[in-house]
Amino acid sequence: MKYKMLVTDMDYTLLNKEKKVSERNKAAVRKAIEKGVHIVVATGRIYTSARVYAKLLGVSTPIIASNGAIIREAVLNSKEDTERTIYKDNLNVEAVKEMIKLSRKYGIFCHFFTDDTIYAEKLVNVSLRYTEWNKYLGEEDQVRIKIADDIEKAIVQEKVEILKAVVVDGNSEKIQSLRNDIIETGIVSVSQSMKDNLEVMNKGVTKGNAVKMLAQMYGIGREEIIAIGDNENDISMIEYAGLGIAMGNAEESLKKVANHITGDYQEDGVAEAIERFIL
């Protein structure tokens, strides 16, 4: 089979523990592009953060961010970088209000993502982590952080377009109970990229559906797609792709639906997969 599209997750997949793209992974991606393969980055991260790594790869690539809530194409060239939005699906006001109410019920701070800004009531976990990352980035690559005492007013009254809500808590029972409550609303999609978090998007928003949209845009059949990931939020694209690949460090739930298991993220598992199935 000649594959025409490769979709890769970022954290614990393309990126190593230093949050860098290894030279082997970079080389493999560039060789795949030389063979005419479309490279797509698919992540739960906010778009601005995902774009940084597209720049590190040095390639023009569509970026699926916020678990499929936005698809934007980053075109890199020597004169000026340009971007265009291919698809965007915002959480509606009702969903935003429900997430605020339910997260407060469990005493958890909820974070809300736009394409470039995180709204939160307190600088903690997600917003704190991005604040730390910002210290190492140029101004154009930094994620904006807005802390608001009345987060509902800040988002709803200002008509902010929210792509994703995130909650983080080390108590797995609390996270599971909150997940059940969120699912019962019937108005959103829920997934996890880590065991201690929940990521909430508009109903029907998944990485898999975003990959399907791009494939249709490029005229590529699902059997011509490779998808690589490590966690629950990658399952939809692993199942959609003709060849779904789990990282060696992937969650068991993802390994069960994958067609192949590659090396882990510290062993350049993405490059290993590209070298085996594309080059």
XYZ file of C-alpha atoms in Angstrom:
279
model
C 0.000 0.000 0.000
C 1.243 3.463 -0.909
C 0.285 5.805 1.893
C -0.488 9.423 1.034
C -1.089 10.976 4.476
C 0.618 10.595 7.835
C -1.119 12.021 10.905
C 0.851 12.184 14.136
C 0.004 13.184 17.669
C 2.519 15.423 19.459
C 3.037 14.786 23.171
C 4.459 11.351 23.995
C 4.395 10.571 20.265
C 6.316 12.953 18.001
C 7.900 14.819 20.929
C 10.388 13.263 23.347
C 10.421 13.874 27.094
C 12.335 17.139 26.557
C 9.370 18.282 24.391
C 11.614 18.324 21.315
C 11.464 16.649 17.910
C 14.464 14.337 17.554
C 16.734 14.599 14.519
C 15.689 11.106 13.425
C 12.003 12.045 13.560
C 12.684 15.285 11.656
C 14.638 13.457 8.958
C 11.973 10.781 8.542
C 9.180 13.372 8.235
C 11.094 15.348 5.620
C 11.852 12.211 3.594
C 8.159 11.282 3.696
C 7.289 14.743 2.343
C 9.835 14.272 -0.458
C 7.909 11.138 -1.420
C 4.720 13.208 -1.710
C 3.140 12.259 1.636
C 0.955 14.850 3.383
C 2.137 15.322 6.986
C -0.485 16.385 9.528
C 0.040 17.240 13.207
C -2.967 16.356 15.397
C -2.939 17.428 19.031
C -5.063 18.366 22.001
C -2.863 21.413 22.469
C -3.942 24.959 21.777
C -3.224 25.950 18.155
C -0.512 28.522 18.947
C 1.507 25.887 20.818
C 1.097 23.282 18.054
C 2.329 25.769 15.452
C 5.654 26.084 17.286
C 6.424 22.438 16.540
C 5.411 22.721 12.901
C 8.055 25.422 12.703
C 10.598 23.130 14.378
C 9.873 20.467 11.773
C 10.510 23.115 9.146
C 7.575 21.975 7.024
C 4.288 23.479 5.896
C 1.590 21.329 7.415
C -2.079 21.332 8.360
C -2.455 21.404 12.143
C -5.374 19.746 13.899
C -5.507 21.402 17.335
C -7.788 21.201 20.374
C -8.596 17.569 19.486
C -10.130 18.470 16.135
C -12.018 21.645 17.066
C -9.820 23.640 14.679
C -7.834 22.804 11.568
C -5.471 25.458 10.344
C -2.836 25.283 7.652
C 0.536 26.814 8.455
C 2.535 27.706 5.343
C 6.170 28.387 6.129
C 8.439 30.203 3.688
C 11.546 32.354 3.718
C 9.660 35.646 3.282
C 6.601 35.392 5.479
C 4.672 32.653 7.266
C 0.968 32.555 6.413
C -1.984 30.663 7.876
C -5.539 29.850 6.862
C -8.342 28.286 8.849
C -9.806 25.203 7.166
C -12.336 24.280 9.847
C -13.473 25.511 13.257
C -16.169 24.256 15.649
C -16.731 26.277 18.824
C -18.347 25.168 22.071
C -21.732 26.855 22.360
C -22.648 29.111 25.283
C -24.744 26.409 26.960
C -21.764 24.026 26.980
C -19.446 26.675 28.420
C -21.909 27.421 31.238
C -22.360 23.692 31.972
C -18.593 23.169 32.203
C -18.237 26.062 34.646
C -21.092 24.722 36.790
C -19.925 21.094 36.797
C -16.259 21.860 37.431
C -17.227 24.050 40.405
C -19.408 21.210 41.723
C -16.239 19.120 42.081
C -13.985 21.977 43.168
C -11.892 21.828 39.999
C -10.692 24.831 37.996
C -11.762 24.735 34.353
C -9.615 26.154 31.545
C -11.054 27.338 28.236
C -9.069 27.410 24.971
C -9.513 29.695 21.977
C -7.014 29.316 19.118
C -4.439 31.475 20.905
C -5.696 32.248 24.446
C -6.452 30.299 27.614
C -9.135 31.653 29.970
C -9.005 30.515 33.599
C -10.101 31.571 37.074
C -6.713 30.801 38.576
C -3.151 30.310 37.324
C -2.896 26.571 37.994
C -1.978 23.310 36.171
C -2.820 23.965 32.479
C -2.498 27.758 32.501
C 0.549 27.580 34.768
C 2.231 25.051 32.473
C 1.706 27.228 29.404
C 2.940 30.267 31.343
C 6.185 28.406 32.048
C 6.555 27.388 28.386
C 6.004 30.994 27.321
C 9.271 31.983 29.005
C 11.214 30.099 26.330
C 9.272 31.400 23.333
C 9.258 34.529 21.233
C 6.275 36.826 21.678
C 4.574 35.652 18.458
C 4.634 32.036 19.679
C 3.421 32.622 23.226
C -0.005 31.481 24.373
C -2.006 34.327 25.863
C -3.280 33.688 29.410
C -6.297 35.560 30.782
C -7.237 35.118 34.447
C -10.775 36.217 35.321
C -12.557 36.130 38.692
C -15.866 35.816 36.847
C -14.940 33.498 34.002
C -18.500 33.146 32.722
C -18.804 36.900 32.312
C -15.388 37.099 30.657
C -16.308 34.446 28.078
C -20.059 34.754 27.532
C -20.536 38.506 27.639
C -17.443 39.136 25.533
C -18.623 36.448 23.065
C -15.280 34.643 23.120
C -15.090 31.724 20.682
C -14.124 28.715 22.854
C -12.798 25.594 21.152
C -12.130 23.347 24.128
C -12.527 23.135 27.902
C -9.962 21.318 30.059
C -10.046 20.176 33.664
C -7.168 18.568 35.567
C -7.233 16.801 38.936
C -5.078 14.080 40.478
C -8.110 12.346 42.013
C -9.115 9.771 39.374
C -12.480 9.037 41.045
C -13.389 12.721 40.958
C -12.346 12.933 37.302
C -14.468 9.903 36.427
C -17.510 11.262 38.272
C -17.145 14.608 36.515
C -16.775 12.793 33.193
C -20.035 10.935 33.770
C -21.830 14.194 34.587
C -20.447 15.851 31.454
C -21.498 12.947 29.232
C -25.002 13.068 30.703
C -25.453 16.604 29.328
C -25.445 15.081 25.841
C -24.136 18.267 24.233
C -20.359 17.715 24.096
C -17.575 15.248 23.246
C -15.237 14.146 26.036
C -11.785 12.576 25.842
C -8.521 12.328 27.765
C -4.935 12.999 26.733
C -3.648 12.196 30.230
C -5.060 10.107 33.074
C -5.623 13.192 35.226
C -7.479 15.344 32.709
C -10.692 15.692 30.740
C -10.888 17.537 27.433
C -14.305 18.737 26.309
C -15.209 19.823 22.773
C -18.405 20.420 20.844
C -20.419 17.268 20.173
C -18.960 15.295 17.257
C -15.538 16.957 17.466
C -12.715 14.377 17.409
C -9.296 14.035 15.841
C -10.747 11.265 13.671
C -13.432 13.510 12.180
C -10.840 16.212 11.528
C -8.619 13.703 9.723
C -11.622 12.619 7.635
C -12.257 16.249 6.580
C -8.645 16.747 5.507
C -8.580 13.445 3.633
C -11.698 14.431 1.702
C -10.173 17.834 0.944
C -7.039 16.192 -0.476
C -8.920 13.394 -2.234
C -7.242 10.730 -0.102
C -8.968 7.475 0.880
C -8.910 6.349 4.501
C -6.967 3.230 3.464
C -4.161 5.577 2.306
C -3.764 7.180 5.762
C -1.406 6.322 8.628
C -2.253 7.703 12.074
C 0.084 7.481 15.081
C -0.784 8.238 18.707
C -0.539 7.259 22.350
C -3.707 8.105 24.270
C -7.492 8.000 24.360
C -7.939 11.217 22.382
C -6.076 9.532 19.486
C -8.374 6.487 19.256
C -10.796 8.059 16.781
C -8.063 8.772 14.231
C -6.354 5.423 14.841
C -9.657 3.710 14.044
C -10.330 5.890 10.996
C -6.922 5.476 9.361
C -6.147 2.554 7.088
C -3.113 1.898 9.265
C -3.487 2.869 12.915
C -0.226 2.776 14.853
C 0.152 2.854 18.646
C 3.310 4.101 20.284
C 5.105 1.600 22.493
C 4.196 3.822 25.454
C 0.516 4.066 24.423
C -2.425 3.379 26.698
C -3.743 -0.188 26.456
C -7.109 1.055 25.187
C -5.370 2.499 22.134
C -3.097 -0.486 21.573
C -6.184 -2.703 21.386
C -7.562 -0.841 18.356
C -4.233 -0.261 16.570
C -3.000 -2.317 13.622
C 0.649 -2.006 14.630
C 2.748 -1.010 17.646
C 5.930 0.981 17.042
C 8.736 2.052 19.404
C 8.025 4.434 22.262
C 8.439 8.192 22.172
C 11.976 8.034 23.543
C 12.962 5.541 20.824
C 11.838 7.636 17.840
C 8.748 5.483 17.328
C 7.351 7.896 14.722
C 10.513 7.649 12.617
C 10.490 3.871 13.004
C 6.948 3.742 11.606
C 7.747 6.075 8.703
C 10.865 4.090 7.800
C 8.915 0.836 7.828
C 5.710 1.815 6.027
C 6.598 4.833 3.837
C 10.308 5.053 3.002
